[in-house]
Structure formats: C-alpha cells, structure tokens
Tab-separated table of C-alpha atoms in Angstrom:
chain	number	residue	atom	x	y	z
A	234	VAL	CA	61.678	-10.440	-99.708
A	235	ALA	CA	61.698	-12.802	-102.857
A	236	PRO	CA	64.689	-11.348	-104.740
A	237	MET	CA	66.558	-11.930	-100.634
A	238	LEU	CA	65.552	-15.247	-100.826
A	239	ASP	CA	66.404	-16.163	-104.292
A	240	PRO	CA	69.874	-14.585	-105.504
A	241	SER	CA	71.026	-15.281	-108.999
A	242	ASP	CA	74.425	-17.374	-109.266
A	243	ALA	CA	75.817	-14.398	-110.616
A	244	GLU	CA	75.083	-12.375	-107.862
A	245	LEU	CA	76.816	-14.934	-105.816
A	246	ALA	CA	79.639	-15.256	-108.246
A	247	ALA	CA	79.924	-11.945	-108.099
A	248	LEU	CA	80.023	-12.185	-103.825
A	249	HIS	CA	82.312	-14.857	-103.816
A	250	ARG	CA	84.989	-13.035	-105.977
A	251	THR	CA	84.596	-9.207	-104.254
A	252	ARG	CA	83.786	-10.024	-100.794
A	253	ARG	CA	85.248	-11.923	-98.180
A	254	THR	CA	82.602	-15.271	-97.086
A	255	PRO	CA	83.486	-17.578	-94.618
A	256	PHE	CA	84.619	-19.854	-98.103
A	257	GLY	CA	87.894	-18.374	-98.793
A	258	ASP	CA	90.169	-19.717	-101.396
A	259	VAL	CA	87.680	-22.624	-102.162
A	260	PRO	CA	86.141	-22.261	-106.311
A	261	PHE	CA	82.953	-21.254	-106.298
A	262	GLU	CA	81.200	-24.525	-108.214
A	263	ARG	CA	81.724	-26.122	-104.844
A	264	VAL	CA	80.426	-23.615	-102.240
A	265	ARG	CA	77.413	-22.752	-104.288
A	266	PRO	CA	75.153	-24.378	-102.266
A	267	GLY	CA	76.955	-23.040	-98.950
A	268	LEU	CA	77.427	-19.785	-99.959
A	269	ARG	CA	73.781	-19.544	-101.362
A	270	ARG	CA	72.472	-20.463	-97.676
A	271	TRP	CA	75.483	-18.093	-95.871
A	272	TYR	CA	74.157	-15.054	-98.451
A	273	ILE	CA	70.481	-15.363	-97.377
A	274	ALA	CA	71.005	-15.630	-93.759
A	275	GLU	CA	73.255	-12.591	-93.612
A	276	ARG	CA	70.342	-10.743	-95.430
A	277	LEU	CA	67.277	-12.162	-93.592
A	278	GLY	CA	68.995	-11.112	-90.724
A	279	ALA	CA	70.243	-7.447	-91.902
A	280	ALA	CA	66.503	-7.214	-92.630
A	281	LEU	CA	65.085	-8.368	-89.267
A	282	GLN	CA	67.583	-6.313	-87.397
A	283	SER	CA	66.645	-3.125	-89.169
A	284	PHE	CA	62.909	-3.890	-88.378
A	285	TYR	CA	62.983	-4.227	-85.046
A	286	GLN	CA	65.413	-1.135	-84.808
A	287	ASN	CA	62.746	0.760	-86.470
A	288	ALA	CA	59.478	-0.984	-84.366
A	289	ARG	CA	61.639	0.031	-81.611
A	290	SER	CA	61.147	3.928	-81.661
A	291	ARG	CA	57.159	3.098	-82.138
A	292	LEU	CA	57.308	0.970	-78.963
A	293	THR	CA	56.859	1.893	-75.175
A	294	LEU	CA	56.885	-0.386	-72.443
A	295	THR	CA	54.988	0.244	-69.077
A	296	SER	CA	55.450	-2.057	-65.850
A	297	LEU	CA	52.850	-3.317	-64.263
A	298	GLY	CA	53.469	-5.195	-60.884
A	299	GLY	CA	56.480	-6.815	-61.951
A	300	ARG	CA	55.517	-7.486	-65.139
A	301	VAL	CA	56.034	-5.670	-68.509
A	302	ARG	CA	53.244	-4.656	-71.102
A	303	ALA	CA	54.277	-3.567	-74.602
A	304	GLU	CA	52.167	-0.785	-76.290
A	305	ARG	CA	51.930	0.676	-79.876
C-alpha cells in the first residue's frame, strides 16, 4: 500500500504525459499537488473495489426476521 500512497514525481510526470487526467493541458509543475491527490484517490478506489469484489465471494447473507446478518 505504501508505494500507492507516495508516487514519485517521475511517475506522476509520466502519467501526466501519457494518460488523460482531469488536468488536461495545464503544465505539470502547476498541477503536481492536484495530480498527486487524484492519482492516489484513483489507486485507492481501485484497490478497495478489488478487495470488496474478492470478499463478496466469501460472504453469505442470511435473513433473520427482516434483519440481514453477514457470515464468513
């Protein structure tokens, strides 16, 4: 998780050059802090989605009188 939370400037610059980001044609030096936050949020979101998708296959939901109980 640590590398995901601390991308290098080289990694961010490469991302800015090669991928579409919400920052468009703004120079890298001006968008670096915002790009860093955006990139971390994207990576964490993908990691959380993957975690929940994997956990979903291991969970069983049982209804108990109108209430839902999760079992592992």
